[in-house]
């Protein structure tokens, strides 16, 4: 039996990880064996930790997107298939990556049709970003080159998933569905709320039964695409902290994020995604924001106080690595001295992604 592979695309913060974990849990409850694969330009991923904390079989392709690390992706998929025999693998691409039909789906369909059956290429969108993209000009937080990637991700989708419908009225949703249907008549438009679990079954049903995959090869200017990726700075860090008395993690995180946000607002930096996770022996607290100035969303599991913590931070912001580095180091030293934490870094990377150089790029679709 072949393994069904579901490839998730969509801009940073659209809800890919939330959808992947939610869908994997539903499929497992139906008796399917499921694995998930996360992906990033760097390493030390919160998404991977979240997958594992959810009890899911989780692998990671680090140090580049699926298209540029096709061989790593392939090795991961084949190893999972041989060692774990999953019925389904859900793979989440880096949020600044596009052209996945040409660079990932077609080569998998061409060379590995005996091992894998590819589900429809699914691009998740955050309605807030979508609204900005439909309204003209000034409301766009990101520059045109970053926006180009967002639009290309939608253009190549077999399924466009409008996520986060819990935040919108049904009338607002209908308007968005109509606009997308007019603009992308060949795609299936599926609204969901991954956080609440709304309409996930319909999406999974299409993933598990449709033979359409990677039907829309796009015209893509790799110069503009590379400029869009390079406009974003990426920062991943891990650290450890010890305190003399148990300190309130959520409060510490809220102040840390507030310090960062003040910096971002003052310097007009557009946040694509900020994720921070504090782990300790009795649980974890995760917080994220998906736009500059938006309120953090917290997820707390287990105890809310600890003496010793491990911190992971993943940040993607439209600015230079130097300015992002400065913002993060300043915010960290402010909160750590305020709470008298003995903090040290165990991993740190802050960079601009290199131009995308896919291993394969197909110009025709494969039939399987
Ligand atoms: N309100 C709402 N928030 C969501 C939903 N899905 C994801 N989020 C939030 O959006 C942010 C980004 O989600 P994530 O799954 O990490 O996005 P990714 O970067 O595409 O993997 C997180 O704060 C999530 O909690 C949803 O259906 N509704
Ligand atoms: Mg993710």
mmCIF file of C-alpha atoms and ligand atoms in Angstrom:
data_model
loop_
_atom_site.group_PDB
_atom_site.id
_atom_site.type_symbol
_atom_site.label_atom_id
_atom_site.label_comp_id
_atom_site.label_asym_id
_atom_site.label_seq_id
_atom_site.Cartn_x
_atom_site.Cartn_y
_atom_site.Cartn_z
ATOM 1 C CA UNK A 1 0.000 0.000 0.000
ATOM 2 C CA UNK A 2 1.240 3.482 -0.856
ATOM 3 C CA UNK A 3 1.621 6.195 1.766
ATOM 4 C CA UNK A 4 -0.555 9.247 1.254
ATOM 5 C CA UNK A 5 1.477 12.455 1.519
ATOM 6 C CA UNK A 6 -0.272 15.720 2.318
ATOM 7 C CA UNK A 7 1.848 18.793 1.614
ATOM 8 C CA UNK A 8 0.855 21.970 3.446
ATOM 9 C CA UNK A 9 1.891 25.377 2.170
ATOM 10 C CA UNK A 10 0.967 28.887 3.307
ATOM 11 C CA UNK A 11 2.598 32.000 4.664
ATOM 12 C CA UNK A 12 4.205 32.186 8.117
ATOM 13 C CA UNK A 13 1.540 32.175 10.810
ATOM 14 C CA UNK A 14 -1.317 30.949 8.586
ATOM 15 C CA UNK A 15 -1.926 27.958 10.856
ATOM 16 C CA UNK A 16 -0.096 25.090 9.108
ATOM 17 C CA UNK A 17 1.241 23.515 12.306
ATOM 18 C CA UNK A 18 -2.114 23.837 14.088
ATOM 19 C CA UNK A 19 -3.882 22.250 11.094
ATOM 20 C CA UNK A 20 -1.274 19.508 10.774
ATOM 21 C CA UNK A 21 -1.542 18.478 14.430
ATOM 22 C CA UNK A 22 -5.344 18.721 14.496
ATOM 23 C CA UNK A 23 -5.686 16.663 11.284
ATOM 24 C CA UNK A 24 -3.158 14.070 12.472
ATOM 25 C CA UNK A 25 -5.110 13.586 15.695
ATOM 26 C CA UNK A 26 -8.399 13.143 13.798
ATOM 27 C CA UNK A 27 -6.811 10.631 11.416
ATOM 28 C CA UNK A 28 -5.276 8.724 14.338
ATOM 29 C CA UNK A 29 -8.675 8.578 16.044
ATOM 30 C CA UNK A 30 -9.993 7.007 12.813
ATOM 31 C CA UNK A 31 -7.364 4.270 13.189
ATOM 32 C CA UNK A 32 -4.820 5.584 10.684
ATOM 33 C CA UNK A 33 -1.113 5.591 11.398
ATOM 34 C CA UNK A 34 0.156 9.149 10.888
ATOM 35 C CA UNK A 35 3.533 10.887 10.822
ATOM 36 C CA UNK A 36 4.236 14.615 10.513
ATOM 37 C CA UNK A 37 7.245 16.417 9.046
ATOM 38 C CA UNK A 38 8.207 19.993 9.932
ATOM 39 C CA UNK A 39 10.562 22.189 7.930
ATOM 40 C CA UNK A 40 12.615 25.321 8.455
ATOM 41 C CA UNK A 41 15.464 27.396 7.098
ATOM 42 C CA UNK A 42 17.184 27.029 10.464
ATOM 43 C CA UNK A 43 16.985 24.548 13.332
ATOM 44 C CA UNK A 44 15.537 24.439 16.875
ATOM 45 C CA UNK A 45 11.910 24.435 15.820
ATOM 46 C CA UNK A 46 8.970 24.966 18.135
ATOM 47 C CA UNK A 47 6.767 23.214 15.558
ATOM 48 C CA UNK A 48 8.773 19.995 16.003
ATOM 49 C CA UNK A 49 8.477 20.206 19.796
ATOM 50 C CA UNK A 50 4.733 20.832 19.488
ATOM 51 C CA UNK A 51 4.319 17.775 17.255
ATOM 52 C CA UNK A 52 6.251 15.577 19.691
ATOM 53 C CA UNK A 53 4.453 17.031 22.737
ATOM 54 C CA UNK A 54 1.188 16.098 21.013
ATOM 55 C CA UNK A 55 2.381 12.502 20.965
ATOM 56 C CA UNK A 56 2.784 12.469 17.177
ATOM 57 C CA UNK A 57 5.505 10.703 15.241
ATOM 58 C CA UNK A 58 7.414 13.855 14.201
ATOM 59 C CA UNK A 59 10.425 14.363 11.951
ATOM 60 C CA UNK A 60 12.123 17.582 10.878
ATOM 61 C CA UNK A 61 13.857 18.765 7.704
ATOM 62 C CA UNK A 62 16.090 21.626 8.880
ATOM 63 C CA UNK A 63 18.490 24.071 7.266
ATOM 64 C CA UNK A 64 16.468 24.829 4.114
ATOM 65 C CA UNK A 65 13.056 24.459 2.491
ATOM 66 C CA UNK A 66 11.712 21.164 1.082
ATOM 67 C CA UNK A 67 12.484 22.219 -2.501
ATOM 68 C CA UNK A 68 16.145 23.060 -1.829
ATOM 69 C CA UNK A 69 16.519 20.078 0.538
ATOM 70 C CA UNK A 70 14.555 17.667 -1.621
ATOM 71 C CA UNK A 71 16.962 14.803 -0.899
ATOM 72 C CA UNK A 72 16.597 15.325 2.862
ATOM 73 C CA UNK A 73 12.828 15.391 2.509
ATOM 74 C CA UNK A 74 12.922 12.234 0.422
ATOM 75 C CA UNK A 75 15.165 10.406 2.897
ATOM 76 C CA UNK A 76 12.823 11.439 5.723
ATOM 77 C CA UNK A 77 9.734 10.247 3.825
ATOM 78 C CA UNK A 78 11.305 6.949 2.732
ATOM 79 C CA UNK A 79 12.744 6.228 6.191
ATOM 80 C CA UNK A 80 9.382 6.910 7.825
ATOM 81 C CA UNK A 81 7.698 4.640 5.286
ATOM 82 C CA UNK A 82 10.163 1.781 5.733
ATOM 83 C CA UNK A 83 10.542 1.955 9.514
ATOM 84 C CA UNK A 84 7.097 3.098 10.696
ATOM 85 C CA UNK A 85 4.702 2.159 7.854
ATOM 86 C CA UNK A 86 2.427 5.214 8.211
ATOM 87 C CA UNK A 87 -0.805 5.401 6.182
ATOM 88 C CA UNK A 88 -0.476 9.175 6.000
ATOM 89 C CA UNK A 89 2.382 11.674 6.240
ATOM 90 C CA UNK A 90 1.552 15.362 6.638
ATOM 91 C CA UNK A 91 4.447 17.680 5.745
ATOM 92 C CA UNK A 92 4.484 21.401 6.535
ATOM 93 C CA UNK A 93 6.652 23.521 4.222
ATOM 94 C CA UNK A 94 8.542 26.645 5.334
ATOM 95 C CA UNK A 95 6.145 29.596 5.343
ATOM 96 C CA UNK A 96 8.229 31.664 2.922
ATOM 97 C CA UNK A 97 8.479 28.870 0.349
ATOM 98 C CA UNK A 98 6.518 28.523 -2.878
ATOM 99 C CA UNK A 99 6.654 26.654 -6.231
ATOM 100 C CA UNK A 100 6.046 23.394 -4.348
ATOM 101 C CA UNK A 101 4.103 21.804 -7.179
ATOM 102 C CA UNK A 102 7.057 22.085 -9.580
ATOM 103 C CA UNK A 103 9.807 21.328 -7.074
ATOM 104 C CA UNK A 104 8.356 18.784 -4.650
ATOM 105 C CA UNK A 105 5.100 17.261 -5.875
ATOM 106 C CA UNK A 106 6.121 16.594 -9.507
ATOM 107 C CA UNK A 107 9.451 14.892 -8.658
ATOM 108 C CA UNK A 108 7.745 12.742 -6.001
ATOM 109 C CA UNK A 109 5.042 11.782 -8.502
ATOM 110 C CA UNK A 110 7.626 11.090 -11.184
ATOM 111 C CA UNK A 111 10.170 8.996 -9.290
ATOM 112 C CA UNK A 112 8.249 7.561 -6.362
ATOM 113 C CA UNK A 113 4.769 6.736 -7.602
ATOM 114 C CA UNK A 114 5.089 3.194 -6.166
ATOM 115 C CA UNK A 115 5.723 4.533 -2.658
ATOM 116 C CA UNK A 116 3.691 7.689 -2.335
ATOM 117 C CA UNK A 117 0.324 9.003 -3.466
ATOM 118 C CA UNK A 118 0.189 12.764 -3.310
ATOM 119 C CA UNK A 119 -2.848 14.570 -1.872
ATOM 120 C CA UNK A 120 -3.926 17.959 -3.273
ATOM 121 C CA UNK A 121 -1.404 20.741 -2.630
ATOM 122 C CA UNK A 122 -3.022 22.713 0.166
ATOM 123 C CA UNK A 123 -2.255 26.368 0.881
ATOM 124 C CA UNK A 124 -3.494 27.859 4.123
ATOM 125 C CA UNK A 125 -4.304 31.543 4.330
ATOM 126 C CA UNK A 126 -4.898 33.858 7.250
ATOM 127 C CA UNK A 127 -7.972 36.003 6.407
ATOM 128 C CA UNK A 128 -6.257 39.101 7.784
ATOM 129 C CA UNK A 129 -3.444 38.847 5.266
ATOM 130 C CA UNK A 130 -5.924 37.971 2.564
ATOM 131 C CA UNK A 131 -7.973 41.091 3.276
ATOM 132 C CA UNK A 132 -4.823 43.211 3.061
ATOM 133 C CA UNK A 133 -4.011 41.597 -0.275
ATOM 134 C CA UNK A 134 -7.434 42.376 -1.742
ATOM 135 C CA UNK A 135 -7.481 45.986 -0.575
ATOM 136 C CA UNK A 136 -5.209 48.219 -2.610
ATOM 137 C CA UNK A 137 -1.822 49.524 -1.548
ATOM 138 C CA UNK A 138 -1.397 51.177 1.801
ATOM 139 C CA UNK A 139 -2.724 48.539 4.186
ATOM 140 C CA UNK A 140 -0.024 46.035 3.267
ATOM 141 C CA UNK A 141 2.429 45.655 6.115
ATOM 142 C CA UNK A 142 4.932 43.703 4.069
ATOM 143 C CA UNK A 143 6.785 44.962 1.047
ATOM 144 C CA UNK A 144 5.704 43.940 -2.449
ATOM 145 C CA UNK A 145 8.386 41.253 -2.785
ATOM 146 C CA UNK A 146 7.231 39.480 0.377
ATOM 147 C CA UNK A 147 3.654 39.819 -0.754
ATOM 148 C CA UNK A 148 4.611 38.219 -4.072
ATOM 149 C CA UNK A 149 5.403 34.964 -2.236
ATOM 150 C CA UNK A 150 2.071 35.065 -0.392
ATOM 151 C CA UNK A 151 0.188 35.411 -3.700
ATOM 152 C CA UNK A 152 2.187 32.702 -5.497
ATOM 153 C CA UNK A 153 1.485 30.240 -2.675
ATOM 154 C CA UNK A 154 -2.241 30.777 -3.217
ATOM 155 C CA UNK A 155 -1.969 30.660 -7.004
ATOM 156 C CA UNK A 156 -0.408 27.192 -7.059
ATOM 157 C CA UNK A 157 -2.823 25.598 -4.587
ATOM 158 C CA UNK A 158 -5.175 22.750 -5.480
ATOM 159 C CA UNK A 159 -7.010 23.557 -2.248
ATOM 160 C CA UNK A 160 -7.042 27.043 -0.712
ATOM 161 C CA UNK A 161 -7.866 26.743 2.968
ATOM 162 C CA UNK A 162 -9.177 29.889 4.642
ATOM 163 C CA UNK A 163 -8.183 29.258 8.243
ATOM 164 C CA UNK A 164 -9.205 31.018 11.496
ATOM 165 C CA UNK A 165 -12.902 31.303 10.547
ATOM 166 C CA UNK A 166 -13.654 31.422 14.283
ATOM 167 C CA UNK A 167 -12.568 35.080 14.122
ATOM 168 C CA UNK A 168 -15.018 36.132 11.382
ATOM 169 C CA UNK A 169 -18.748 36.433 10.752
ATOM 170 C CA UNK A 170 -20.313 34.144 8.178
ATOM 171 C CA UNK A 171 -20.976 37.181 5.943
ATOM 172 C CA UNK A 172 -17.292 38.170 5.977
ATOM 173 C CA UNK A 173 -16.417 34.569 5.169
ATOM 174 C CA UNK A 174 -18.860 34.408 2.239
ATOM 175 C CA UNK A 175 -17.299 37.580 0.798
ATOM 176 C CA UNK A 176 -13.832 36.075 1.030
ATOM 177 C CA UNK A 177 -14.924 32.781 -0.524
ATOM 178 C CA UNK A 178 -16.571 34.641 -3.427
ATOM 179 C CA UNK A 179 -13.470 36.760 -4.046
ATOM 180 C CA UNK A 180 -11.194 33.727 -4.003
ATOM 181 C CA UNK A 181 -13.504 31.693 -6.227
ATOM 182 C CA UNK A 182 -13.529 34.500 -8.796
ATOM 183 C CA UNK A 183 -9.774 34.889 -8.680
ATOM 184 C CA UNK A 184 -8.847 31.177 -8.538
ATOM 185 C CA UNK A 185 -11.712 29.317 -10.249
ATOM 186 C CA UNK A 186 -9.767 26.024 -10.544
ATOM 187 C CA UNK A 187 -9.026 25.670 -6.836
ATOM 188 C CA UNK A 188 -11.234 24.193 -4.157
ATOM 189 C CA UNK A 189 -11.890 26.797 -1.453
ATOM 190 C CA UNK A 190 -12.258 25.282 2.016
ATOM 191 C CA UNK A 191 -12.865 27.401 5.134
ATOM 192 C CA UNK A 192 -11.783 25.884 8.487
ATOM 193 C CA UNK A 193 -10.849 26.738 12.015
ATOM 194 C CA UNK A 194 -7.874 24.582 12.867
ATOM 195 C CA UNK A 195 -7.819 25.925 16.429
ATOM 196 C CA UNK A 196 -11.468 25.072 17.093
ATOM 197 C CA UNK A 197 -11.652 22.079 14.774
ATOM 198 C CA UNK A 198 -14.421 23.452 12.499
ATOM 199 C CA UNK A 199 -14.842 21.757 9.092
ATOM 200 C CA UNK A 200 -11.671 19.707 9.451
ATOM 201 C CA UNK A 201 -13.496 16.510 8.473
ATOM 202 C CA UNK A 202 -14.455 17.922 5.058
ATOM 203 C CA UNK A 203 -10.843 18.916 4.394
ATOM 204 C CA UNK A 204 -9.486 15.533 5.478
ATOM 205 C CA UNK A 205 -12.067 13.771 3.317
ATOM 206 C CA UNK A 206 -10.734 15.565 0.211
ATOM 207 C CA UNK A 207 -7.114 14.930 1.209
ATOM 208 C CA UNK A 208 -7.760 11.211 1.568
ATOM 209 C CA UNK A 209 -9.791 10.679 -1.594
ATOM 210 C CA UNK A 210 -8.736 13.160 -4.290
ATOM 211 C CA UNK A 211 -6.253 12.205 -6.997
ATOM 212 C CA UNK A 212 -5.569 15.810 -7.947
ATOM 213 C CA UNK A 213 -2.167 17.012 -6.830
ATOM 214 C CA UNK A 214 0.036 19.827 -8.039
ATOM 215 C CA UNK A 215 -2.202 20.719 -10.966
ATOM 216 C CA UNK A 216 -1.189 24.385 -11.066
ATOM 217 C CA UNK A 217 2.373 25.015 -12.161
ATOM 218 C CA UNK A 218 3.046 28.705 -11.721
ATOM 219 C CA UNK A 219 5.024 31.315 -13.552
ATOM 220 C CA UNK A 220 7.533 32.355 -10.940
ATOM 221 C CA UNK A 221 10.225 35.003 -11.117
ATOM 222 C CA UNK A 222 12.996 33.506 -8.976
ATOM 223 C CA UNK A 223 14.663 36.926 -8.614
ATOM 224 C CA UNK A 224 11.564 38.432 -6.985
ATOM 225 C CA UNK A 225 11.017 35.271 -4.951
ATOM 226 C CA UNK A 226 14.615 35.394 -3.652
ATOM 227 C CA UNK A 227 14.236 39.107 -2.857
ATOM 228 C CA UNK A 228 11.053 38.323 -0.895
ATOM 229 C CA UNK A 229 12.775 35.617 1.132
ATOM 230 C CA UNK A 230 15.825 37.815 1.729
ATOM 231 C CA UNK A 231 13.636 40.679 2.968
ATOM 232 C CA UNK A 232 12.765 38.549 6.011
ATOM 233 C CA UNK A 233 15.172 38.024 8.888
ATOM 234 C CA UNK A 234 15.029 34.692 10.744
ATOM 235 C CA UNK A 235 16.036 34.216 14.328
ATOM 236 C CA UNK A 236 16.062 30.915 16.223
ATOM 237 C CA UNK A 237 17.423 30.636 19.708
ATOM 238 C CA UNK A 238 17.477 28.233 22.611
ATOM 239 C CA UNK A 239 18.440 29.166 26.147
ATOM 240 C CA UNK A 240 18.284 28.003 29.734
ATOM 241 C CA UNK A 241 17.470 30.025 32.827
ATOM 242 C CA UNK A 242 17.573 29.429 36.550
ATOM 243 C CA UNK A 243 15.844 31.489 39.198
ATOM 244 C CA UNK A 244 16.281 31.553 43.010
ATOM 245 C CA UNK A 245 12.532 31.507 43.549
ATOM 246 C CA UNK A 246 9.753 30.058 41.364
ATOM 247 C CA UNK A 247 8.834 32.715 38.828
ATOM 248 C CA UNK A 248 5.538 33.151 36.882
ATOM 249 C CA UNK A 249 6.269 31.990 33.351
ATOM 250 C CA UNK A 250 3.290 33.517 31.569
ATOM 251 C CA UNK A 251 3.932 36.931 33.111
ATOM 252 C CA UNK A 252 7.606 36.757 32.180
ATOM 253 C CA UNK A 253 6.676 35.796 28.606
ATOM 254 C CA UNK A 254 4.076 38.566 28.343
ATOM 255 C CA UNK A 255 6.627 41.196 29.368
ATOM 256 C CA UNK A 256 9.262 39.744 27.033
ATOM 257 C CA UNK A 257 6.854 39.828 24.085
ATOM 258 C CA UNK A 258 5.718 43.302 24.976
ATOM 259 C CA UNK A 259 9.330 44.528 25.001
ATOM 260 C CA UNK A 260 9.801 43.033 21.557
ATOM 261 C CA UNK A 261 6.552 44.438 20.191
ATOM 262 C CA UNK A 262 7.397 47.968 21.322
ATOM 263 C CA UNK A 263 10.648 47.639 19.401
ATOM 264 C CA UNK A 264 8.851 46.302 16.294
ATOM 265 C CA UNK A 265 6.210 49.041 16.336
ATOM 266 C CA UNK A 266 8.711 51.865 16.851
ATOM 267 C CA UNK A 267 11.008 50.575 14.129
ATOM 268 C CA UNK A 268 8.111 49.677 11.803
ATOM 269 C CA UNK A 269 9.185 46.044 11.502
ATOM 270 C CA UNK A 270 6.489 43.728 10.072
ATOM 271 C CA UNK A 271 6.306 40.498 12.065
ATOM 272 C CA UNK A 272 5.496 37.441 9.999
ATOM 273 C CA UNK A 273 5.560 35.150 12.996
ATOM 274 C CA UNK A 274 6.838 35.200 16.545
ATOM 275 C CA UNK A 275 6.712 31.936 18.492
ATOM 276 C CA UNK A 276 8.183 31.413 21.899
ATOM 277 C CA UNK A 277 8.051 28.360 24.086
ATOM 278 C CA UNK A 278 9.129 27.848 27.682
ATOM 279 C CA UNK A 279 9.564 24.240 28.769
ATOM 280 C CA UNK A 280 10.163 22.994 32.284
ATOM 281 C CA UNK A 281 9.889 19.711 34.162
ATOM 282 C CA UNK A 282 6.136 20.070 34.816
ATOM 283 C CA UNK A 283 4.836 21.367 31.488
ATOM 284 C CA UNK A 284 5.272 24.159 28.965
ATOM 285 C CA UNK A 285 3.906 27.568 27.989
ATOM 286 C CA UNK A 286 3.799 28.687 24.366
ATOM 287 C CA UNK A 287 2.992 32.161 23.093
ATOM 288 C CA UNK A 288 2.777 33.531 19.581
ATOM 289 C CA UNK A 289 1.819 36.578 17.577
ATOM 290 C CA UNK A 290 1.277 36.580 13.815
ATOM 291 C CA UNK A 291 1.399 40.328 13.058
ATOM 292 C CA UNK A 292 3.025 43.429 14.527
ATOM 293 C CA UNK A 293 0.824 44.844 17.276
ATOM 294 C CA UNK A 294 -1.451 41.811 17.602
ATOM 295 C CA UNK A 295 -2.181 40.312 21.028
ATOM 296 C CA UNK A 296 -0.176 37.220 21.977
ATOM 297 C CA UNK A 297 -1.996 33.874 21.996
ATOM 298 C CA UNK A 298 -0.959 31.674 24.930
ATOM 299 C CA UNK A 299 -1.090 27.927 25.381
ATOM 300 C CA UNK A 300 -0.331 26.695 28.897
ATOM 301 C CA UNK A 301 0.148 23.026 29.812
ATOM 302 C CA UNK A 302 0.959 21.953 33.366
ATOM 303 C CA UNK A 303 2.433 24.170 36.088
ATOM 304 C CA UNK A 304 2.730 27.915 35.532
ATOM 305 C CA UNK A 305 5.732 28.496 37.781
ATOM 306 C CA UNK A 306 9.230 27.011 37.709
ATOM 307 C CA UNK A 307 12.757 27.404 39.023
ATOM 308 C CA UNK A 308 14.509 26.190 35.880
ATOM 309 C CA UNK A 309 13.288 26.673 32.316
ATOM 310 C CA UNK A 310 14.332 26.033 28.735
ATOM 311 C CA UNK A 311 13.422 28.743 26.221
ATOM 312 C CA UNK A 312 12.962 28.382 22.463
ATOM 313 C CA UNK A 313 12.280 31.398 20.253
ATOM 314 C CA UNK A 314 11.451 31.360 16.532
ATOM 315 C CA UNK A 315 11.021 34.770 14.910
ATOM 316 C CA UNK A 316 10.476 35.815 11.288
ATOM 317 C CA UNK A 317 10.326 39.566 10.685
ATOM 318 C CA UNK A 318 10.715 41.856 7.698
ATOM 319 C CA UNK A 319 13.919 43.665 8.687
ATOM 320 C CA UNK A 320 17.668 43.062 8.625
ATOM 321 C CA UNK A 321 19.233 40.305 10.787
ATOM 322 C CA UNK A 322 21.285 43.004 12.568
ATOM 323 C CA UNK A 323 18.219 44.960 13.668
ATOM 324 C CA UNK A 324 16.366 41.832 14.727
ATOM 325 C CA UNK A 325 19.370 40.643 16.706
ATOM 326 C CA UNK A 326 19.520 43.974 18.510
ATOM 327 C CA UNK A 327 15.782 43.925 19.346
ATOM 328 C CA UNK A 328 15.896 40.408 20.777
ATOM 329 C CA UNK A 329 19.076 40.833 22.810
ATOM 330 C CA UNK A 330 17.768 44.078 24.330
ATOM 331 C CA UNK A 331 14.371 42.551 25.238
ATOM 332 C CA UNK A 332 15.999 39.455 26.735
ATOM 333 C CA UNK A 333 18.419 41.359 28.906
ATOM 334 C CA UNK A 334 15.622 43.689 30.109
ATOM 335 C CA UNK A 335 13.295 40.877 31.257
ATOM 336 C CA UNK A 336 16.047 38.702 32.640
ATOM 337 C CA UNK A 337 17.458 41.467 34.796
ATOM 338 C CA UNK A 338 13.940 42.462 35.914
ATOM 339 C CA UNK A 339 13.258 38.884 37.088
ATOM 340 C CA UNK A 340 16.864 38.280 38.206
ATOM 341 C CA UNK A 341 17.149 35.217 35.988
ATOM 342 C CA UNK A 342 20.485 33.559 35.403
ATOM 343 C CA UNK A 343 20.080 33.086 31.640
ATOM 344 C CA UNK A 344 22.450 31.675 29.028
ATOM 345 C CA UNK A 345 22.063 30.871 25.354
ATOM 346 C CA UNK A 346 22.600 27.298 24.153
ATOM 347 C CA UNK A 347 21.835 27.929 20.465
ATOM 348 C CA UNK A 348 21.602 31.123 18.432
ATOM 349 C CA UNK A 349 21.148 31.850 14.737
ATOM 350 C CA UNK A 350 19.987 35.040 13.064
ATOM 351 C CA UNK A 351 20.185 35.240 9.300
ATOM 352 C CA UNK A 352 18.632 36.093 5.955
ATOM 353 C CA UNK A 353 17.618 33.033 3.876
ATOM 354 C CA UNK A 354 19.829 32.285 0.878
ATOM 355 C CA UNK A 355 18.272 32.472 -2.636
ATOM 356 C CA UNK A 356 16.107 29.396 -3.340
ATOM 357 C CA UNK A 357 17.841 26.799 -5.535
ATOM 358 C CA UNK A 358 15.491 23.849 -5.938
ATOM 359 C CA UNK A 359 16.961 20.402 -6.587
ATOM 360 C CA UNK A 360 14.305 19.779 -9.293
ATOM 361 C CA UNK A 361 11.969 22.084 -11.108
ATOM 362 C CA UNK A 362 9.373 20.537 -13.415
ATOM 363 C CA UNK A 363 7.650 22.456 -16.164
ATOM 364 C CA UNK A 364 5.053 19.749 -16.885
ATOM 365 C CA UNK A 365 2.707 17.953 -14.529
ATOM 366 C CA UNK A 366 3.069 14.205 -13.954
ATOM 367 C CA UNK A 367 -0.009 12.035 -14.244
ATOM 368 C CA UNK A 368 0.270 9.734 -11.183
HETATM 369 N N1 LIG B 1 -8.076 32.160 15.997
HETATM 370 C C1 LIG B 1 -7.384 31.186 15.414
HETATM 371 N N2 LIG B 1 -6.039 31.161 15.536
HETATM 372 C C2 LIG B 1 -5.375 30.151 14.935
HETATM 373 C C3 LIG B 1 -6.036 29.140 14.184
HETATM 374 N N3 LIG B 1 -5.095 28.300 13.685
HETATM 375 C C4 LIG B 1 -3.906 28.759 14.122
HETATM 376 N N4 LIG B 1 -4.066 29.866 14.883
HETATM 377 C C5 LIG B 1 -3.025 30.666 15.542
HETATM 378 O O1 LIG B 1 -2.207 31.265 14.542
HETATM 379 C C6 LIG B 1 -0.851 31.304 14.959
HETATM 380 C C7 LIG B 1 0.033 30.593 13.938
HETATM 381 O O2 LIG B 1 -0.322 29.219 13.898
HETATM 382 P P1 LIG B 1 0.685 28.093 13.372
HETATM 383 O O3 LIG B 1 -0.094 26.829 13.290
HETATM 384 O O4 LIG B 1 1.899 28.083 14.201
HETATM 385 O O5 LIG B 1 1.021 28.676 11.920
HETATM 386 P P2 LIG B 1 2.164 28.270 10.859
HETATM 387 O O6 LIG B 1 3.262 29.265 11.004
HETATM 388 O O7 LIG B 1 1.493 28.395 9.525
HETATM 389 O O8 LIG B 1 2.589 26.872 11.159
HETATM 390 C C8 LIG B 1 -0.818 30.645 16.346
HETATM 391 O O9 LIG B 1 -0.898 31.636 17.317
HETATM 392 C C9 LIG B 1 -2.071 29.793 16.354
HETATM 393 O O10 LIG B 1 -2.567 29.575 17.654
HETATM 394 C C10 LIG B 1 -7.472 29.196 14.075
HETATM 395 O O11 LIG B 1 -8.148 28.383 13.469
HETATM 396 N N5 LIG B 1 -8.076 30.244 14.715
HETATM 397 MG MG1 LIG B 2 4.475 26.099 11.515
#
